[in-house]
mmCIF file of C-alpha atoms in Angstrom:
data_model
loop_
_atom_site.group_PDB
_atom_site.id
_atom_site.type_symbol
_atom_site.label_atom_id
_atom_site.label_comp_id
_atom_site.label_asym_id
_atom_site.label_seq_id
_atom_site.Cartn_x
_atom_site.Cartn_y
_atom_site.Cartn_z
ATOM 1 C CA UNK A 208 22.546 -19.851 -40.535
ATOM 2 C CA UNK A 209 22.255 -17.760 -43.691
ATOM 3 C CA UNK A 210 24.155 -14.729 -44.897
ATOM 4 C CA UNK A 211 23.879 -11.697 -42.763
ATOM 5 C CA UNK A 212 23.549 -13.685 -39.588
ATOM 6 C CA UNK A 213 19.973 -14.782 -40.008
ATOM 7 C CA UNK A 214 18.542 -18.311 -40.003
ATOM 8 C CA UNK A 215 17.676 -19.944 -43.291
ATOM 9 C CA UNK A 216 14.181 -20.962 -42.273
ATOM 10 C CA UNK A 217 12.355 -18.369 -44.359
ATOM 11 C CA UNK A 218 12.557 -20.460 -47.544
ATOM 12 C CA UNK A 219 11.459 -23.831 -46.189
ATOM 13 C CA UNK A 220 7.753 -22.954 -46.462
ATOM 14 C CA UNK A 221 7.291 -23.059 -42.696
ATOM 15 C CA UNK A 222 4.225 -21.241 -41.387
ATOM 16 C CA UNK A 223 3.267 -20.292 -37.855
ATOM 17 C CA UNK A 224 0.077 -19.023 -36.214
ATOM 18 C CA UNK A 225 -0.092 -15.551 -34.725
ATOM 19 C CA UNK A 226 -1.056 -15.767 -31.019
ATOM 20 C CA UNK A 227 -3.016 -12.535 -31.287
ATOM 21 C CA UNK A 228 -5.085 -12.915 -34.457
ATOM 22 C CA UNK A 229 -4.947 -16.636 -35.075
ATOM 23 C CA UNK A 230 -3.784 -15.992 -38.691
ATOM 24 C CA UNK A 231 -1.358 -18.573 -40.134
ATOM 25 C CA UNK A 232 1.351 -17.172 -42.401
ATOM 26 C CA UNK A 233 5.017 -17.731 -43.416
ATOM 27 C CA UNK A 234 7.501 -17.120 -40.662
ATOM 28 C CA UNK A 235 9.153 -14.176 -42.387
ATOM 29 C CA UNK A 236 5.886 -12.201 -41.888
ATOM 30 C CA UNK A 237 5.865 -12.760 -38.172
ATOM 31 C CA UNK A 238 7.883 -11.704 -35.175
ATOM 32 C CA UNK A 239 9.309 -14.537 -33.070
ATOM 33 C CA UNK A 240 9.507 -14.229 -29.332
ATOM 34 C CA UNK A 241 10.967 -16.504 -26.639
ATOM 35 C CA UNK A 242 10.600 -16.714 -22.938
ATOM 36 C CA UNK A 243 13.902 -16.296 -21.059
ATOM 37 C CA UNK A 244 14.986 -18.167 -17.925
ATOM 38 C CA UNK A 245 13.734 -15.171 -15.953
ATOM 39 C CA UNK A 246 10.197 -15.645 -17.507
ATOM 40 C CA UNK A 247 10.592 -12.446 -19.458
ATOM 41 C CA UNK A 248 9.399 -12.129 -23.050
ATOM 42 C CA UNK A 249 12.252 -11.339 -25.530
ATOM 43 C CA UNK A 250 11.846 -10.432 -29.208
ATOM 44 C CA UNK A 251 13.984 -12.703 -31.452
ATOM 45 C CA UNK A 252 14.288 -10.715 -34.649
ATOM 46 C CA UNK A 253 16.977 -12.976 -36.097
ATOM 47 C CA UNK A 254 15.164 -16.168 -35.154
ATOM 48 C CA UNK A 255 18.207 -17.633 -33.398
ATOM 49 C CA UNK A 256 17.426 -17.528 -29.672
ATOM 50 C CA UNK A 257 17.001 -20.909 -27.949
ATOM 51 C CA UNK A 258 13.563 -22.007 -26.765
ATOM 52 C CA UNK A 259 10.112 -22.532 -28.168
ATOM 53 C CA UNK A 260 9.133 -19.686 -30.459
ATOM 54 C CA UNK A 261 5.930 -17.644 -29.942
ATOM 55 C CA UNK A 262 4.833 -15.757 -32.989
ATOM 56 C CA UNK A 263 2.942 -12.551 -33.523
ATOM 57 C CA UNK A 264 2.182 -10.958 -36.919
ATOM 58 C CA UNK A 265 4.543 -8.135 -37.833
ATOM 59 C CA UNK A 266 1.824 -5.610 -37.308
ATOM 60 C CA UNK A 267 1.670 -3.036 -34.449
ATOM 61 C CA UNK A 268 -2.081 -3.668 -33.899
ATOM 62 C CA UNK A 269 -1.441 -7.377 -33.567
ATOM 63 C CA UNK A 270 1.359 -6.791 -31.157
ATOM 64 C CA UNK A 271 -0.779 -4.454 -29.043
ATOM 65 C CA UNK A 272 -3.536 -7.050 -29.077
ATOM 66 C CA UNK A 273 -1.175 -9.799 -27.914
ATOM 67 C CA UNK A 274 -0.124 -7.655 -24.955
ATOM 68 C CA UNK A 275 -3.707 -6.623 -24.149
ATOM 69 C CA UNK A 276 -5.034 -10.209 -24.264
ATOM 70 C CA UNK A 277 -2.133 -11.538 -22.245
ATOM 71 C CA UNK A 278 -1.561 -13.904 -25.180
ATOM 72 C CA UNK A 279 2.131 -14.498 -24.398
ATOM 73 C CA UNK A 280 1.376 -16.067 -21.039
ATOM 74 C CA UNK A 281 -1.466 -18.118 -22.470
ATOM 75 C CA UNK A 282 0.743 -19.404 -25.282
ATOM 76 C CA UNK A 283 3.609 -20.123 -22.967
ATOM 77 C CA UNK A 284 1.290 -21.779 -20.424
ATOM 78 C CA UNK A 285 3.049 -19.938 -17.617
ATOM 79 C CA UNK A 286 3.254 -16.463 -16.068
ATOM 80 C CA UNK A 287 5.526 -14.109 -18.037
ATOM 81 C CA UNK A 288 6.876 -10.662 -17.608
ATOM 82 C CA UNK A 289 6.575 -8.119 -20.511
ATOM 83 C CA UNK A 290 9.282 -5.484 -20.521
ATOM 84 C CA UNK A 291 8.152 -1.898 -20.735
ATOM 85 C CA UNK A 292 8.226 -0.623 -24.323
ATOM 86 C CA UNK A 293 8.321 -4.124 -25.773
ATOM 87 C CA UNK A 294 6.754 -3.080 -29.118
ATOM 88 C CA UNK A 295 9.009 -0.050 -29.516
ATOM 89 C CA UNK A 296 11.947 -2.378 -28.861
ATOM 90 C CA UNK A 297 10.749 -4.650 -31.621
ATOM 91 C CA UNK A 298 10.548 -1.641 -34.028
ATOM 92 C CA UNK A 299 14.075 -0.501 -33.091
ATOM 93 C CA UNK A 300 15.531 -3.959 -33.637
ATOM 94 C CA UNK A 301 13.766 -4.355 -36.946
ATOM 95 C CA UNK A 302 15.002 -0.903 -38.115
ATOM 96 C CA UNK A 303 18.579 -1.900 -37.080
ATOM 97 C CA UNK A 304 18.211 -5.155 -38.985
ATOM 98 C CA UNK A 305 17.194 -3.378 -42.199
ATOM 99 C CA UNK A 306 20.007 -0.850 -41.804
ATOM 100 C CA UNK A 307 22.576 -3.601 -41.325
ATOM 101 C CA UNK A 308 21.333 -5.572 -44.362
ATOM 102 C CA UNK A 309 21.462 -2.450 -46.635
ATOM 103 C CA UNK A 310 24.929 -1.775 -45.363
ATOM 104 C CA UNK A 311 25.991 -5.284 -46.301
ATOM 105 C CA UNK A 312 24.561 -4.780 -49.754
ATOM 106 C CA UNK A 313 26.416 -1.478 -50.093
ATOM 107 C CA UNK A 314 29.717 -3.183 -49.229
ATOM 108 C CA UNK A 315 28.897 -5.817 -51.826
ATOM 109 C CA UNK A 316 28.475 -3.119 -54.518
ATOM 110 C CA UNK A 317 24.712 -3.742 -54.738
ATOM 111 C CA UNK A 318 23.500 -0.458 -53.233
ATOM 112 C CA UNK A 319 24.002 3.208 -54.065
ATOM 113 C CA UNK A 320 22.872 6.467 -52.427
ATOM 114 C CA UNK A 321 22.386 9.962 -53.693
ATOM 115 C CA UNK A 322 19.913 11.325 -56.120
ATOM 116 C CA UNK A 323 22.118 11.217 -59.254
ATOM 117 C CA UNK A 324 23.466 7.746 -58.632
ATOM 118 C CA UNK A 325 19.997 6.388 -57.848
ATOM 119 C CA UNK A 326 18.579 8.126 -60.939
ATOM 120 C CA UNK A 327 21.286 6.514 -63.053
ATOM 121 C CA UNK A 328 20.580 2.978 -61.653
ATOM 122 C CA UNK A 329 16.837 3.527 -62.354
ATOM 123 C CA UNK A 330 17.532 4.679 -65.920
ATOM 124 C CA UNK A 331 19.804 1.656 -66.652
ATOM 125 C CA UNK A 332 17.307 -0.625 -64.888
ATOM 126 C CA UNK A 333 20.030 -1.852 -62.501
ATOM 127 C CA UNK A 334 17.891 -0.887 -59.490
ATOM 128 C CA UNK A 335 15.312 -3.349 -58.165
ATOM 129 C CA UNK A 336 14.456 -1.420 -55.040
ATOM 130 C CA UNK A 337 13.987 2.315 -54.569
ATOM 131 C CA UNK A 338 14.560 3.500 -51.004
ATOM 132 C CA UNK A 339 13.636 7.042 -49.876
ATOM 133 C CA UNK A 340 13.703 8.625 -46.446
ATOM 134 C CA UNK A 341 10.328 9.149 -44.863
ATOM 135 C CA UNK A 342 11.437 12.580 -43.732
ATOM 136 C CA UNK A 343 12.815 13.675 -47.037
ATOM 137 C CA UNK A 344 11.246 16.334 -49.311
ATOM 138 C CA UNK A 345 8.084 15.062 -51.010
ATOM 139 C CA UNK A 346 8.904 17.198 -54.016
ATOM 140 C CA UNK A 347 12.364 15.795 -54.414
ATOM 141 C CA UNK A 348 11.207 12.185 -53.827
ATOM 142 C CA UNK A 349 8.439 12.466 -56.385
ATOM 143 C CA UNK A 350 11.028 12.908 -59.176
ATOM 144 C CA UNK A 351 12.085 9.238 -58.882
ATOM 145 C CA UNK A 352 9.811 6.296 -59.506
ATOM 146 C CA UNK A 353 9.946 2.667 -58.313
ATOM 147 C CA UNK A 354 11.393 0.215 -60.850
ATOM 148 C CA UNK A 355 8.818 -1.678 -62.932
ATOM 149 C CA UNK A 356 8.080 -4.850 -61.044
ATOM 150 C CA UNK A 357 10.419 -3.547 -58.350
ATOM 151 C CA UNK A 358 9.901 -2.559 -54.731
ATOM 152 C CA UNK A 359 9.596 0.689 -52.790
ATOM 153 C CA UNK A 360 10.805 1.261 -49.198
ATOM 154 C CA UNK A 361 9.784 4.645 -47.840
ATOM 155 C CA UNK A 362 9.583 4.309 -44.081
ATOM 156 C CA UNK A 363 13.185 4.558 -42.917
ATOM 157 C CA UNK A 364 14.453 7.950 -41.729
ATOM 158 C CA UNK A 365 17.232 9.934 -43.338
ATOM 159 C CA UNK A 366 19.411 9.248 -40.271
ATOM 160 C CA UNK A 367 18.785 5.488 -40.450
ATOM 161 C CA UNK A 368 19.639 5.477 -44.175
ATOM 162 C CA UNK A 369 22.697 7.490 -43.374
ATOM 163 C CA UNK A 370 23.879 4.696 -41.011
ATOM 164 C CA UNK A 371 23.302 2.163 -43.770
ATOM 165 C CA UNK A 372 25.322 4.094 -46.320
ATOM 166 C CA UNK A 373 28.092 5.438 -43.990
ATOM 167 C CA UNK A 374 26.944 9.019 -44.273
ATOM 168 C CA UNK A 375 25.282 11.532 -41.920
ATOM 169 C CA UNK A 376 21.945 11.405 -43.777
ATOM 170 C CA UNK A 377 20.654 9.878 -46.985
ATOM 171 C CA UNK A 378 17.340 10.671 -48.722
ATOM 172 C CA UNK A 379 17.577 8.432 -51.880
ATOM 173 C CA UNK A 380 19.008 4.944 -52.127
ATOM 174 C CA UNK A 381 18.658 1.939 -54.488
ATOM 175 C CA UNK A 382 19.399 -1.734 -54.338
ATOM 176 C CA UNK A 383 20.343 -4.036 -57.240
ATOM 177 C CA UNK A 384 18.914 -7.506 -57.452
ATOM 178 C CA UNK A 385 20.574 -10.480 -55.929
ATOM 179 C CA UNK A 386 22.521 -10.882 -52.686
ATOM 180 C CA UNK A 387 20.539 -9.807 -49.689
ATOM 181 C CA UNK A 388 18.072 -7.569 -51.550
ATOM 182 C CA UNK A 389 15.065 -9.954 -51.061
ATOM 183 C CA UNK A 390 15.893 -10.207 -47.397
ATOM 184 C CA UNK A 391 15.967 -6.372 -47.174
ATOM 185 C CA UNK A 392 12.531 -6.253 -48.738
ATOM 186 C CA UNK A 393 11.146 -8.827 -46.353
ATOM 187 C CA UNK A 394 12.654 -7.229 -43.226
ATOM 188 C CA UNK A 395 11.524 -3.772 -44.339
ATOM 189 C CA UNK A 396 8.034 -5.178 -44.816
ATOM 190 C CA UNK A 397 8.014 -6.366 -41.186
ATOM 191 C CA UNK A 398 9.264 -2.910 -40.119
ATOM 192 C CA UNK A 399 6.499 -1.216 -42.089
ATOM 193 C CA UNK A 400 3.868 -3.212 -40.175
ATOM 194 C CA UNK A 401 5.326 -2.342 -36.791
ATOM 195 C CA UNK A 402 6.296 1.297 -37.397
ATOM 196 C CA UNK A 403 3.772 3.975 -36.516
ATOM 197 C CA UNK A 404 4.737 6.379 -39.251
ATOM 198 C CA UNK A 405 5.168 3.961 -42.135
ATOM 199 C CA UNK A 406 4.208 6.366 -44.896
ATOM 200 C CA UNK A 407 6.060 8.833 -47.014
ATOM 201 C CA UNK A 408 5.715 11.229 -49.853
ATOM 202 C CA UNK A 409 7.627 9.163 -52.405
ATOM 203 C CA UNK A 410 6.498 8.061 -55.782
ATOM 204 C CA UNK A 411 5.682 4.347 -55.298
ATOM 205 C CA UNK A 412 5.111 3.418 -58.897
ATOM 206 C CA UNK A 413 6.135 4.776 -62.241
#
């Protein structure tokens, strides 16, 4: 098990096939599911649940296709039960995972929130990732630009970022390199694929 409670299998080069699209890709770009003793399909965001993994691309269209094609039952070679709102549950768990990882980075001194602090980190090139709330003001967000060769995350809500930073709401955040930052980027990428409103009015590149 790696830091933050996740398995360490993302770096071993392992690839899996999406049961919906047939695409083969690294495991960190897929959602793992398992079949429980009750024959119900459960999302396994952390990759730790026992049982044979069934993988679907971290993309809402792929997840919808897997449900429509009854791909879970076909892959498991048995009848299965899909809980109502399965895809929304995947999105919620992914969002919680990203929030938790950002929170860990904040406690490690590798994350800041607030316009002035983020601006300062960008100016000193300490920031590797710019994070802005999807529901923040487009005008305000456009004043900050993604670090050169860095990353932009713009599909978390102000409330979700508030949870990550221990505040009521947060519009601007930044992550330094190292620690769990790469994991945040990967998990946020999975969330982007599953989230309906993944856009934002930020300034992705500067």
